[in-house]
mmCIF file of C-alpha atoms in Angstrom:
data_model
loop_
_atom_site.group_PDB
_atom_site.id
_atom_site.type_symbol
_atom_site.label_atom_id
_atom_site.label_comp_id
_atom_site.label_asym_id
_atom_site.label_seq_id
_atom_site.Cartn_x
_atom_site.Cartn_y
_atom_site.Cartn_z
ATOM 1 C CA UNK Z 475 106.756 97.398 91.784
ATOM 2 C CA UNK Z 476 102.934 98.272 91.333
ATOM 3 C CA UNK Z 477 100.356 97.743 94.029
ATOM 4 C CA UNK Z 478 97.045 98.434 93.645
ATOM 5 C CA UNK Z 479 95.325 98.690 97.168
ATOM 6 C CA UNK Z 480 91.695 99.806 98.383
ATOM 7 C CA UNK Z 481 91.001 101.257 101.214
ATOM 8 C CA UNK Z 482 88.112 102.626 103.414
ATOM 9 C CA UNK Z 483 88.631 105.141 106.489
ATOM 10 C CA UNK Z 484 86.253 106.726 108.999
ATOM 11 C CA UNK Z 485 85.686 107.861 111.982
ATOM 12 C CA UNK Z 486 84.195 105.983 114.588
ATOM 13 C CA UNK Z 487 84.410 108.811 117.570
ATOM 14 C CA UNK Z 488 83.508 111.932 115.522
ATOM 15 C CA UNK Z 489 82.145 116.266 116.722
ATOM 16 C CA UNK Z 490 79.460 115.474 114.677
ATOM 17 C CA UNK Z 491 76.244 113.021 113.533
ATOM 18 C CA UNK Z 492 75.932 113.612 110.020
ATOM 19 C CA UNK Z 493 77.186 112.358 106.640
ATOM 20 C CA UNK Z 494 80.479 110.868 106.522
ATOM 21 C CA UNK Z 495 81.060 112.452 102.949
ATOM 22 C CA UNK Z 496 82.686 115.333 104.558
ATOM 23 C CA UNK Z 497 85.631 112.984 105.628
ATOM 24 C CA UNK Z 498 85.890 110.821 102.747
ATOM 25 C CA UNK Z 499 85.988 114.027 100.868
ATOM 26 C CA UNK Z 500 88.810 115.620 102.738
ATOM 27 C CA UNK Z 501 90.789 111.880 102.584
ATOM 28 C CA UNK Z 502 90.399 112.110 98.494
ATOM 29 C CA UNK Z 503 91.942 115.636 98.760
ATOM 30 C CA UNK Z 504 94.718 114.383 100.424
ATOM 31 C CA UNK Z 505 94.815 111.272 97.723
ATOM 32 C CA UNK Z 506 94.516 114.081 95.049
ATOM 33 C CA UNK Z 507 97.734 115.656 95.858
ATOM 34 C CA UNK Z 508 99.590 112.850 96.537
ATOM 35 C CA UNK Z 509 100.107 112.369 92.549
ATOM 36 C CA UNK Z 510 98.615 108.492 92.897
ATOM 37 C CA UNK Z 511 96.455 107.332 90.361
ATOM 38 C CA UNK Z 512 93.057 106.905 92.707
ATOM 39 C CA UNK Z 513 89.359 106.068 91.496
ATOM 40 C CA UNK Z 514 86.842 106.643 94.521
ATOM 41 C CA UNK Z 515 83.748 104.429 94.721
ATOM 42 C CA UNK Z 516 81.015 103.432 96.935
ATOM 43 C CA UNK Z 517 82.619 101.124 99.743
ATOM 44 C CA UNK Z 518 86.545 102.968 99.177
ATOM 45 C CA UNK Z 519 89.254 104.437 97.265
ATOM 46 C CA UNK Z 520 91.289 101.980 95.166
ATOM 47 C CA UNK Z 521 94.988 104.467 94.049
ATOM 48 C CA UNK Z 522 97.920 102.776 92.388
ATOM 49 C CA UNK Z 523 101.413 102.965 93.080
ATOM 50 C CA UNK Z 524 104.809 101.847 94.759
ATOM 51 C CA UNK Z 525 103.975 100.396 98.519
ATOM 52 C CA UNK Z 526 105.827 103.030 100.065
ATOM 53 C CA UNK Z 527 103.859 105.795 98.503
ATOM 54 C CA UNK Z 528 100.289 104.455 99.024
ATOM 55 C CA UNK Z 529 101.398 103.437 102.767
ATOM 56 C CA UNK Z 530 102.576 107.203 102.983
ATOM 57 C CA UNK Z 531 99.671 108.684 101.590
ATOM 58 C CA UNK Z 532 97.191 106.521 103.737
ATOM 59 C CA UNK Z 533 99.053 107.407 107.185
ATOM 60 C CA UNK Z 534 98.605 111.327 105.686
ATOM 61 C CA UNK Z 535 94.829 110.469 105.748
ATOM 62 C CA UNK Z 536 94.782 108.701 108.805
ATOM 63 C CA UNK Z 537 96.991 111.371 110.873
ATOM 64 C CA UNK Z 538 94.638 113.927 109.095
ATOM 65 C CA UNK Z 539 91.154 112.669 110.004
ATOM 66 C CA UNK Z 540 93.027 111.667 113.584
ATOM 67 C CA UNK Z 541 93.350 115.171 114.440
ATOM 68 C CA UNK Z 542 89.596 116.417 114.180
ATOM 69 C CA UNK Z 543 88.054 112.942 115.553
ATOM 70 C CA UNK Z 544 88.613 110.584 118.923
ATOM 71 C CA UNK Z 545 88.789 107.145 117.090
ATOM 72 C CA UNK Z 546 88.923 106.354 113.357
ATOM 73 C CA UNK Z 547 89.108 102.686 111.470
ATOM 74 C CA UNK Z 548 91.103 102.366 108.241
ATOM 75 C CA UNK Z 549 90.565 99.087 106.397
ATOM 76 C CA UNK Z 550 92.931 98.279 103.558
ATOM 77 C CA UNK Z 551 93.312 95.945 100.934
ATOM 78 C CA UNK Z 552 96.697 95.598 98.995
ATOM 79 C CA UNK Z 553 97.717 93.779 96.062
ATOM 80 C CA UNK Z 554 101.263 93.847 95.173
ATOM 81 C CA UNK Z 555 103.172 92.462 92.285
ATOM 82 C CA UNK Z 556 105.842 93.387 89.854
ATOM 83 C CA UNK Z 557 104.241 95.121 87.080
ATOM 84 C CA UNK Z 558 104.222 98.538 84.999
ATOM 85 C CA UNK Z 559 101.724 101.228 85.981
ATOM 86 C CA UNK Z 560 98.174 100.974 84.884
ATOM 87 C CA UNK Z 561 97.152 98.198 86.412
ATOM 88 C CA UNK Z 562 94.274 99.541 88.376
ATOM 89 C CA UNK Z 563 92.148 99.784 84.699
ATOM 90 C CA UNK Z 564 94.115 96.677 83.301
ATOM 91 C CA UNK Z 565 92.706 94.208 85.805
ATOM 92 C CA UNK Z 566 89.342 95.580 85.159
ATOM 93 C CA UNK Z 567 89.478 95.544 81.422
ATOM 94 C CA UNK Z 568 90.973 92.355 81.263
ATOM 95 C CA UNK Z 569 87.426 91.001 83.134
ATOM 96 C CA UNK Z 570 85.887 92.844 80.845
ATOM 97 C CA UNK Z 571 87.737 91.561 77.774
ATOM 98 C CA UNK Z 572 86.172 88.226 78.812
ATOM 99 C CA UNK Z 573 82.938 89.091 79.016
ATOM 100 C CA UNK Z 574 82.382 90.142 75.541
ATOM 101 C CA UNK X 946 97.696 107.256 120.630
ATOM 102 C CA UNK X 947 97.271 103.436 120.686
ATOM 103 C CA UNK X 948 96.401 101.301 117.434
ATOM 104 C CA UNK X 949 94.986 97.927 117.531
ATOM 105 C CA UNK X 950 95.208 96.260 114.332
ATOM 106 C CA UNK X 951 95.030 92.829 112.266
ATOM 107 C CA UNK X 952 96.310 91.594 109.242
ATOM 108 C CA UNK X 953 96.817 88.686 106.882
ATOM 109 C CA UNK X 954 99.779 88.627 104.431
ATOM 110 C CA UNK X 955 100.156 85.672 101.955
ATOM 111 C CA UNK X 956 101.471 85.268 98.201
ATOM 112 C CA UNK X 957 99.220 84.967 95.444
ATOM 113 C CA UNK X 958 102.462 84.404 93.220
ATOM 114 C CA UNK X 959 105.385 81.981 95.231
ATOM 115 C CA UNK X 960 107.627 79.070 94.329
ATOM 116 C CA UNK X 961 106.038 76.290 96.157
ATOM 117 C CA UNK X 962 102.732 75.205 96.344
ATOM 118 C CA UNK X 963 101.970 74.253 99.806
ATOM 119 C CA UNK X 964 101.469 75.096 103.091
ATOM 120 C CA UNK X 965 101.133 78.934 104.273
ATOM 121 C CA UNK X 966 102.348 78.196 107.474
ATOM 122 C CA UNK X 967 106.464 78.827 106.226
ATOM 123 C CA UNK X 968 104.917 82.213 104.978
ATOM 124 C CA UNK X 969 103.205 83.015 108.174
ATOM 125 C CA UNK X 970 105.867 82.231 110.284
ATOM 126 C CA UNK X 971 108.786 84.332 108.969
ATOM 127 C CA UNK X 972 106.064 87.424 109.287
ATOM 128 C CA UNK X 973 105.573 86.169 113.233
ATOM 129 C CA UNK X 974 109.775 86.616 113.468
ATOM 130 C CA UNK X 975 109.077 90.032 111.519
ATOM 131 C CA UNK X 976 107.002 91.062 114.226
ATOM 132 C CA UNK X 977 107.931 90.013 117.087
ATOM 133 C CA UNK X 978 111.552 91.443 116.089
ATOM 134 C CA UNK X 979 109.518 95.064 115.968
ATOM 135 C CA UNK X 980 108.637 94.382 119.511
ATOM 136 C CA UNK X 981 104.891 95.054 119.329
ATOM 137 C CA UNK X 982 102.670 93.251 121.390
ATOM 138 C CA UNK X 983 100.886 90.449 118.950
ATOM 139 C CA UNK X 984 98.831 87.655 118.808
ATOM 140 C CA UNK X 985 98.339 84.931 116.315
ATOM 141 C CA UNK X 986 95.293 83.957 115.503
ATOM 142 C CA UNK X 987 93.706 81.655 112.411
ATOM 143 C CA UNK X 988 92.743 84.576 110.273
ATOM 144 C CA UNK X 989 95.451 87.418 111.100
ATOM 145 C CA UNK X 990 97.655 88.985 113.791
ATOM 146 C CA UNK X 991 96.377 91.179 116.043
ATOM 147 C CA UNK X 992 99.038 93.635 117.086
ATOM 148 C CA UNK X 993 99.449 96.976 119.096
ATOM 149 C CA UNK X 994 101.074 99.936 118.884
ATOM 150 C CA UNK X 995 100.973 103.658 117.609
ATOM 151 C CA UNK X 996 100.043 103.863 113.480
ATOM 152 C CA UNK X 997 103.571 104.302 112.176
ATOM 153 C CA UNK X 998 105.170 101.507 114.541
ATOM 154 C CA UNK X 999 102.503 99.217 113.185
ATOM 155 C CA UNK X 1000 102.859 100.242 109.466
ATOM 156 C CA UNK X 1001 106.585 100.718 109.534
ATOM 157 C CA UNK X 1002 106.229 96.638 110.817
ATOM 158 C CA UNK X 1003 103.907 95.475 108.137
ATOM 159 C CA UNK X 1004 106.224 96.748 105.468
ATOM 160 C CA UNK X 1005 109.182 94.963 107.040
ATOM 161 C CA UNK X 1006 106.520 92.078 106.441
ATOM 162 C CA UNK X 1007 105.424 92.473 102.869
ATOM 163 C CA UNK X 1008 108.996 93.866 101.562
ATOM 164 C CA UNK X 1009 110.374 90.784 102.857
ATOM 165 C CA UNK X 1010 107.318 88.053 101.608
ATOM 166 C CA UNK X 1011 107.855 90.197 98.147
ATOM 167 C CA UNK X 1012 111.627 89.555 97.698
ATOM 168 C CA UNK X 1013 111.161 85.694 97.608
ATOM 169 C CA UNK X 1014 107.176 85.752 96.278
ATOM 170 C CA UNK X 1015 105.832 87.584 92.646
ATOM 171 C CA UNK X 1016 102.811 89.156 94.451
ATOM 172 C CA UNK X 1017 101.551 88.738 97.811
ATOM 173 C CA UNK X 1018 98.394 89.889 98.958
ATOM 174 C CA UNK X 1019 97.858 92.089 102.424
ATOM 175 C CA UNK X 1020 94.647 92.362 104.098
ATOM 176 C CA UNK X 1021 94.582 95.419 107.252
ATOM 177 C CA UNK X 1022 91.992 96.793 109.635
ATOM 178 C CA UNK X 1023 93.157 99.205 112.301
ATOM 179 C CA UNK X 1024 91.356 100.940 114.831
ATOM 180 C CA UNK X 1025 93.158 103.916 115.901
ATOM 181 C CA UNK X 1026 92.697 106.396 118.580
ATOM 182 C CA UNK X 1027 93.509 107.621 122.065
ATOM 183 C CA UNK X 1028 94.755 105.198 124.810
ATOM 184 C CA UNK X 1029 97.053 103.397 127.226
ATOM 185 C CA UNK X 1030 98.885 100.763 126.173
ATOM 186 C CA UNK X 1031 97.211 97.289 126.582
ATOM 187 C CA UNK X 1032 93.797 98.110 124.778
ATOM 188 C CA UNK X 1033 94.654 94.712 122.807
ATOM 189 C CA UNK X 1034 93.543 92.171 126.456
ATOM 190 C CA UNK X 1035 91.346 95.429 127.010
ATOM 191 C CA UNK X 1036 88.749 95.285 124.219
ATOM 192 C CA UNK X 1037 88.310 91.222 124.997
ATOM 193 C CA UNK X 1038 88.217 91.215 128.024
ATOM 194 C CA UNK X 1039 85.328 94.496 128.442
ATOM 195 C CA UNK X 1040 83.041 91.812 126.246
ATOM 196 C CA UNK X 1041 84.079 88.621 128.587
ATOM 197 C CA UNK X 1042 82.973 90.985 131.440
ATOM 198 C CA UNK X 1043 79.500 91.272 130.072
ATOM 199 C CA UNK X 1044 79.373 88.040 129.040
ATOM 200 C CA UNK X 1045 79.756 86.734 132.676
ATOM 201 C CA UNK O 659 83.693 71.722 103.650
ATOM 202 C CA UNK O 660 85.925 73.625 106.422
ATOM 203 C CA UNK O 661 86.013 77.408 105.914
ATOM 204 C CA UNK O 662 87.330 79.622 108.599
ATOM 205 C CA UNK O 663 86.297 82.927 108.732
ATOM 206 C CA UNK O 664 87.039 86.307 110.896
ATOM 207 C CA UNK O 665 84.548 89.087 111.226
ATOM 208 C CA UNK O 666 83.666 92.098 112.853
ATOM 209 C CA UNK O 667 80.270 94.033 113.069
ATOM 210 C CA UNK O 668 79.714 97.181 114.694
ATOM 211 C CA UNK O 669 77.160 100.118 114.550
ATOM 212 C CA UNK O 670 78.160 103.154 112.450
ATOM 213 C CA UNK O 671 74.744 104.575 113.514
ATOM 214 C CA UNK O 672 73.624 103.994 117.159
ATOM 215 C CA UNK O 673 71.468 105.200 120.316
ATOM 216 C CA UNK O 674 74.168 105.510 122.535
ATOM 217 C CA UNK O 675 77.672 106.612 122.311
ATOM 218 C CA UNK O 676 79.464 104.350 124.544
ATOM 219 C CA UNK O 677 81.729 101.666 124.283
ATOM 220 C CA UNK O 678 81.011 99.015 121.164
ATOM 221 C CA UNK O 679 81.303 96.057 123.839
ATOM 222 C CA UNK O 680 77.814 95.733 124.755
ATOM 223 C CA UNK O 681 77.628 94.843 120.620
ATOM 224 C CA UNK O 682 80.062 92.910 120.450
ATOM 225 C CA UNK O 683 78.829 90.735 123.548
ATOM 226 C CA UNK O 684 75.175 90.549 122.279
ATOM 227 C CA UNK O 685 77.098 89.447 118.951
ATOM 228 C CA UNK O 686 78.874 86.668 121.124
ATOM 229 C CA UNK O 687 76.174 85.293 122.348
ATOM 230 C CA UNK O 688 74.294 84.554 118.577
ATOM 231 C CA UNK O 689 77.491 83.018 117.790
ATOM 232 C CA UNK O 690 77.432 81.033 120.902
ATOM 233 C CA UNK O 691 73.560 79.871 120.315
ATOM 234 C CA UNK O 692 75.027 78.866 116.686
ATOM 235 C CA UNK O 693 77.511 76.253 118.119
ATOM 236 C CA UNK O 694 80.060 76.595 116.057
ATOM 237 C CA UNK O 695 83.540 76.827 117.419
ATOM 238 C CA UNK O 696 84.828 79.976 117.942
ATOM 239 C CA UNK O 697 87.663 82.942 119.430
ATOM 240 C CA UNK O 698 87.020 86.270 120.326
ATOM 241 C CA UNK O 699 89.803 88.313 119.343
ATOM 242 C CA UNK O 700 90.682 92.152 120.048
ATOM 243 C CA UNK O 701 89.638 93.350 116.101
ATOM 244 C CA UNK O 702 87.214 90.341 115.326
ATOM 245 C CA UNK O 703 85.868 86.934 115.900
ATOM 246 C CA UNK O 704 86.869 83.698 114.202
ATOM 247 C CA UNK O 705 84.667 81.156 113.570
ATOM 248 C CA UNK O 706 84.870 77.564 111.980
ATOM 249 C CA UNK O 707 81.682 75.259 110.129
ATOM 250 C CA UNK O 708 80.904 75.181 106.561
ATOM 251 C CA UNK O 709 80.034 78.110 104.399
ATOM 252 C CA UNK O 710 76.726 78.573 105.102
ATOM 253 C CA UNK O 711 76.121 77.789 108.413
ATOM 254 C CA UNK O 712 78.982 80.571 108.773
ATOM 255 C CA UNK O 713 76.897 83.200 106.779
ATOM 256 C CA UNK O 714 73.802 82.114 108.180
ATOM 257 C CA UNK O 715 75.335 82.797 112.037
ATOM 258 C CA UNK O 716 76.575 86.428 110.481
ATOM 259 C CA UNK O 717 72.792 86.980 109.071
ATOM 260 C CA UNK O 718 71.470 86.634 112.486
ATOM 261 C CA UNK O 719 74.349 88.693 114.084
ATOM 262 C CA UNK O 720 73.251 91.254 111.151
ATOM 263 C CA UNK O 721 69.787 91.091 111.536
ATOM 264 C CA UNK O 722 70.072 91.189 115.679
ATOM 265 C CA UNK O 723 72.212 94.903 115.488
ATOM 266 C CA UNK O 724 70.489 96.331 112.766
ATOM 267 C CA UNK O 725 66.825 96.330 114.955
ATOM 268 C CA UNK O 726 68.704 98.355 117.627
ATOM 269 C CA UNK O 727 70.703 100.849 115.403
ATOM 270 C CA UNK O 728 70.339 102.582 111.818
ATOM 271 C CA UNK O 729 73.641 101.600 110.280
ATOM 272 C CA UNK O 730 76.389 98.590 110.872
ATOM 273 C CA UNK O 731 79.404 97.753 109.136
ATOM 274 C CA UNK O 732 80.093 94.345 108.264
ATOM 275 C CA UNK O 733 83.625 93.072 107.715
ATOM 276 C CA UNK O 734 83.953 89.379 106.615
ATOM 277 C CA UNK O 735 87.011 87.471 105.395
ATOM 278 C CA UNK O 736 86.908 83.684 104.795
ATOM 279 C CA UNK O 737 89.179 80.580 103.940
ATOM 280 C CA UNK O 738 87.126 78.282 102.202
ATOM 281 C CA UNK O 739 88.595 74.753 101.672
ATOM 282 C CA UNK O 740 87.742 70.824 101.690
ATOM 283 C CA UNK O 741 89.250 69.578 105.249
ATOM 284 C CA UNK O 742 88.591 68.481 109.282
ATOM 285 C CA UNK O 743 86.974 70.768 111.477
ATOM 286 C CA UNK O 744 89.658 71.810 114.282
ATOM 287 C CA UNK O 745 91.532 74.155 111.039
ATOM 288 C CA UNK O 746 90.626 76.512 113.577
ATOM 289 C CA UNK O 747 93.380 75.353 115.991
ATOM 290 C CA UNK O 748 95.577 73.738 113.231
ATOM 291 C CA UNK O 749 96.214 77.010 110.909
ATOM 292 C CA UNK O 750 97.812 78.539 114.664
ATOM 293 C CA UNK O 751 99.744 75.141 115.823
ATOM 294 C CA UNK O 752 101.162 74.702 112.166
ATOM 295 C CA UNK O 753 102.679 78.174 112.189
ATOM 296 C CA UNK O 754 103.688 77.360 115.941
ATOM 297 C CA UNK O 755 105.305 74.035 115.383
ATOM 298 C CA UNK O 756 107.968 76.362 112.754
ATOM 299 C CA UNK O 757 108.654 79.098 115.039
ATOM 300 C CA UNK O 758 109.966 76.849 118.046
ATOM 301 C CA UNK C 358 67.016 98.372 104.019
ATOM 302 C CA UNK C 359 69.584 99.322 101.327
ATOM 303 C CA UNK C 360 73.297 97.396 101.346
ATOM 304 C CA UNK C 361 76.422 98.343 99.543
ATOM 305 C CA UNK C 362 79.116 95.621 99.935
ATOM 306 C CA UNK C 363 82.025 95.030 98.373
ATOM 307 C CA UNK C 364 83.774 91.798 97.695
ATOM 308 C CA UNK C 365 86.579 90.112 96.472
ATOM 309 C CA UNK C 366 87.019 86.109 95.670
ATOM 310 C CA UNK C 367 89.264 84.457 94.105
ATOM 311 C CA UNK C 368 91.257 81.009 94.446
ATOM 312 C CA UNK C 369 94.274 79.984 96.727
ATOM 313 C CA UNK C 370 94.370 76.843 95.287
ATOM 314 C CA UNK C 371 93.627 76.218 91.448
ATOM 315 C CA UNK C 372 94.494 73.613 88.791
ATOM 316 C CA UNK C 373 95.725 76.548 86.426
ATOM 317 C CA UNK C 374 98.532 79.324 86.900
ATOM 318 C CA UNK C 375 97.540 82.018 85.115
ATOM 319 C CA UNK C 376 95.376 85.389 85.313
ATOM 320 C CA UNK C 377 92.738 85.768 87.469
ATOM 321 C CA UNK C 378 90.502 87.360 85.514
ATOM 322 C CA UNK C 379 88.560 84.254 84.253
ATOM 323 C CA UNK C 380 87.650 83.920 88.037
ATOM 324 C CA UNK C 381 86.327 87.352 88.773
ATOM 325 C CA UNK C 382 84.857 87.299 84.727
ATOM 326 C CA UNK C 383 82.549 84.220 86.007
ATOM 327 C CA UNK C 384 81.856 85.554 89.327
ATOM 328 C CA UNK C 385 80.715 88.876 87.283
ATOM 329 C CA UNK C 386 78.277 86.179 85.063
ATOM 330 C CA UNK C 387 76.650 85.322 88.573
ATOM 331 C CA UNK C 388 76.304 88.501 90.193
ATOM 332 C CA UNK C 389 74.852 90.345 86.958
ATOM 333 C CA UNK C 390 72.415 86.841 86.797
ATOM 334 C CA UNK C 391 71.104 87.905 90.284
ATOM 335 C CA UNK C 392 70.551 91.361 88.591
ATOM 336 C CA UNK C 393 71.599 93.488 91.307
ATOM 337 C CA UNK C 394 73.333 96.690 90.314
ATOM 338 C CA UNK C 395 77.103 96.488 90.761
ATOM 339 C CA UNK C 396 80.056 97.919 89.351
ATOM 340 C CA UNK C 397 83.640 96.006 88.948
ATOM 341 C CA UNK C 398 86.498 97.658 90.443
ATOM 342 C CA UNK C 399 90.306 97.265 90.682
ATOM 343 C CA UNK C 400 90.176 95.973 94.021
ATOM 344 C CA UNK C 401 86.543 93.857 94.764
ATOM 345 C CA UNK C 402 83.189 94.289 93.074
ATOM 346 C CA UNK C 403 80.514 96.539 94.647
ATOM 347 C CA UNK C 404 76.873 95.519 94.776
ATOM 348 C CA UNK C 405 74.059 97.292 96.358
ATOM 349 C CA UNK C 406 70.661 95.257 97.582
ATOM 350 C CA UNK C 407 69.301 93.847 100.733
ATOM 351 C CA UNK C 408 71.259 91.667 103.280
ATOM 352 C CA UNK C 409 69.703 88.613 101.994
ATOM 353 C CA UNK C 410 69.988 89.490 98.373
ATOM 354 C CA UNK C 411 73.639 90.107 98.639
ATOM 355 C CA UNK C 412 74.655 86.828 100.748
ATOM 356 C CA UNK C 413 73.030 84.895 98.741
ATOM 357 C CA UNK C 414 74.537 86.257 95.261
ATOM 358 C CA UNK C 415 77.767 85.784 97.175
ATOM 359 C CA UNK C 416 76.890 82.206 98.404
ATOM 360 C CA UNK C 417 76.103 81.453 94.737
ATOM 361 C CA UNK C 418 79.786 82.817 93.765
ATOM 362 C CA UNK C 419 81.415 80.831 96.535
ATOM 363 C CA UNK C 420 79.739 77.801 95.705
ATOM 364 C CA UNK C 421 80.866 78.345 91.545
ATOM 365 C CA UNK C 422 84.511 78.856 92.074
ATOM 366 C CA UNK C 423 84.739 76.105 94.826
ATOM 367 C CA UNK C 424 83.277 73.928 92.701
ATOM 368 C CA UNK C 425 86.805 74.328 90.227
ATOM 369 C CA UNK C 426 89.405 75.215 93.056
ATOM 370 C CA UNK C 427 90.894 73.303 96.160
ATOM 371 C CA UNK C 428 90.680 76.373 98.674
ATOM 372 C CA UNK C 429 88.841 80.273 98.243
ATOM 373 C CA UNK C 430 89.464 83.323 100.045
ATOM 374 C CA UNK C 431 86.556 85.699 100.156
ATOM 375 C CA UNK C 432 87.089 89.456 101.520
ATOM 376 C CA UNK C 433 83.718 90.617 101.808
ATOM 377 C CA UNK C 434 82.629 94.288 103.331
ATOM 378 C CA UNK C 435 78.899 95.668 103.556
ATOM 379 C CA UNK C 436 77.634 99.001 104.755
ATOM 380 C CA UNK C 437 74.100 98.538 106.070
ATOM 381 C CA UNK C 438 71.154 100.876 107.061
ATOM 382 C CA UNK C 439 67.719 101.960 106.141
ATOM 383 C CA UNK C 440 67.699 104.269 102.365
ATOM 384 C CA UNK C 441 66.016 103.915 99.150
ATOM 385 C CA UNK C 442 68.358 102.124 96.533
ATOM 386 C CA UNK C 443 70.923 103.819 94.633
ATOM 387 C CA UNK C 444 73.065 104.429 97.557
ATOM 388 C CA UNK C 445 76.021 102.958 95.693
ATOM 389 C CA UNK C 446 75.741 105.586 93.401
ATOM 390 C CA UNK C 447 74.661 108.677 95.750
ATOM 391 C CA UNK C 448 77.685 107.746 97.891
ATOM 392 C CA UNK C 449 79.897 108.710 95.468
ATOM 393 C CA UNK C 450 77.954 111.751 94.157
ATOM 394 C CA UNK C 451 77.711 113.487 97.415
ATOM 395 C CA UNK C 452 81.447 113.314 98.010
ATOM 396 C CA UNK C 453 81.687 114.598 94.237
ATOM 397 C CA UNK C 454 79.634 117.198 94.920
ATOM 398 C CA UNK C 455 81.948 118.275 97.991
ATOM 399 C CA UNK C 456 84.826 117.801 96.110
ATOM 400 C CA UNK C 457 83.453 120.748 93.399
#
C-alpha cells in the first residue's frame, strides 16, 4: 500500500503568543525520525508511507504538542492507493511532465 | 482528553460508478460499531472521543473502503484537548446560545 | 449548479482568549443574511447554493473576522455538481434510507 | 494582507479513467495565468496572494474542470493575516532555520 497524506497541526490553546514555527519544527523532528519520506511546505507536511505508519507518526505529533499546549487542531489529508514507494515526487512530476 | 472530529472517506478508484451513499453507509456501521458518539452530516461525520479511539475507528473505515476500492481518499480535522464528554452538542449549542 | 460545501473559520490571532463561539456566532449570522440554506455542526458549517454565491458568503465571513483579529484560518471543502437544491438534506436521507 | 492557501481539485465524476494529472496540469495553466506565486505539491497546490486574488484564481479553476466533469471536489485551506508577501516561502525558512 502507499499513501501519501498532508497534514497541518497547531495549537490553538498555547503558553505562549509567538511564532508557531517552534511547533511545526518540533512535529518535523518527530516526522524526521519516524523514517517516512516527508517534504514540509508552507500550509503542511506531505510524508509517504503505509497508513498505519503515517497514522502512528501523526498521533506521536499530536500526543507530543498535546502535552505542552491546552487544545491543538490536526487537519489531514490522505490519499491511499496500491502503489510502490515514491509516489509523493511521482504525482508531482507526472504534472510536470505535462506541462512541458 | 476529549476529541471532536470530522471526516469524509470516499474512493477515487471503485467498481461502480454511482452513488456514494453504499460507501458512506458501511463507514456509518463502522462507526457506530466503535461506539463513539457521531453524527452524519452532508459533508462528513462528526464524531467524539479521545485521539486514538477516533483514529483506531477511521482506520477500521478506510482498511475496510480499501479492501473492495483501488484508492480512496480521507479528508480529517480534529480538535483535540481537555474535556468532559459531550463537547460534540456543547460547541453548537454555546453558538445557538448567542445566537438567541 | 448545486455545490455543497462545509467550512470552518476561526482566529489564529485574536484580542481575547476565550471561547471561539462568539466567532463562530458572528459567522452565523453572515451566513444567515446570505440566505442560503444551512447546518451548524460541532467542527463546521454546511452550506448549499451555487459556487459563487458560496465563496462570496465565505468572503464576507473572511472579511468580517479578519477586521477584529490579525490572523484566521480558513478551511473549505466543496462538492460541486449539476443538481436540485435540497442535496443538502438528500446526501444525509440517501445514506439513511441504506442503513435502516 | 498576505494569504497562503492550499488547494486541491480534482473530479468525482469524469468521462475518462485514467491519471489525474491532466486535471491538476490544467489547473496549474490557470493558476500560473493569474501569476501568483505557487508551488505544486504531492498533496494540493500552495499559492500565496490576497483573499480576493486567491478565490478568484480558484473560482477560475472550478469553473475549468466543471466545465469537462459531472461533479468536483475542492479541499481548499488558507492562512490569513497582515505580512508583506513571501510568506509562503518565509514559513518554511523559519522552521528550517530551527531545524539547523
Amino acid at each position: 500500500m502507499s499513501c501519501v497524506a498532508t497534514f497541518s497541526l497547531f495549537p490553538l490553546e498555547r503558553p505562549d503568543q509567538g511564532s508557531f514555527a517552534p511547533y511545526v519544527a518540533r512535529t518535523i523532528e518527530i516526522v524526521r525520525a519516524s523514517g517516512l519520506p516527508y517534504e514540509l511546505g508552507a500550509m503542511g507536511t506531505v510524508l509517504e508511507g503505509d497508513f498505519d505508519e503515517i497514522m502512528q507518526t501523526i498521533k506521536h505529533c499530536h500526543d507530543d504538542m498535546r502535552k505542552g499546549c491546552g487544545r491543538v487542531y490536526l487537519n489531514l489529508t490522505v490519499d491511499s492507493r496500491e502503489g510502490d514507494p515514491g509516489r509523493m515526487r511521482d504525482k508531482v512530476d507526472s504534472v510536470g511532465e505535462l506541462l512541458k
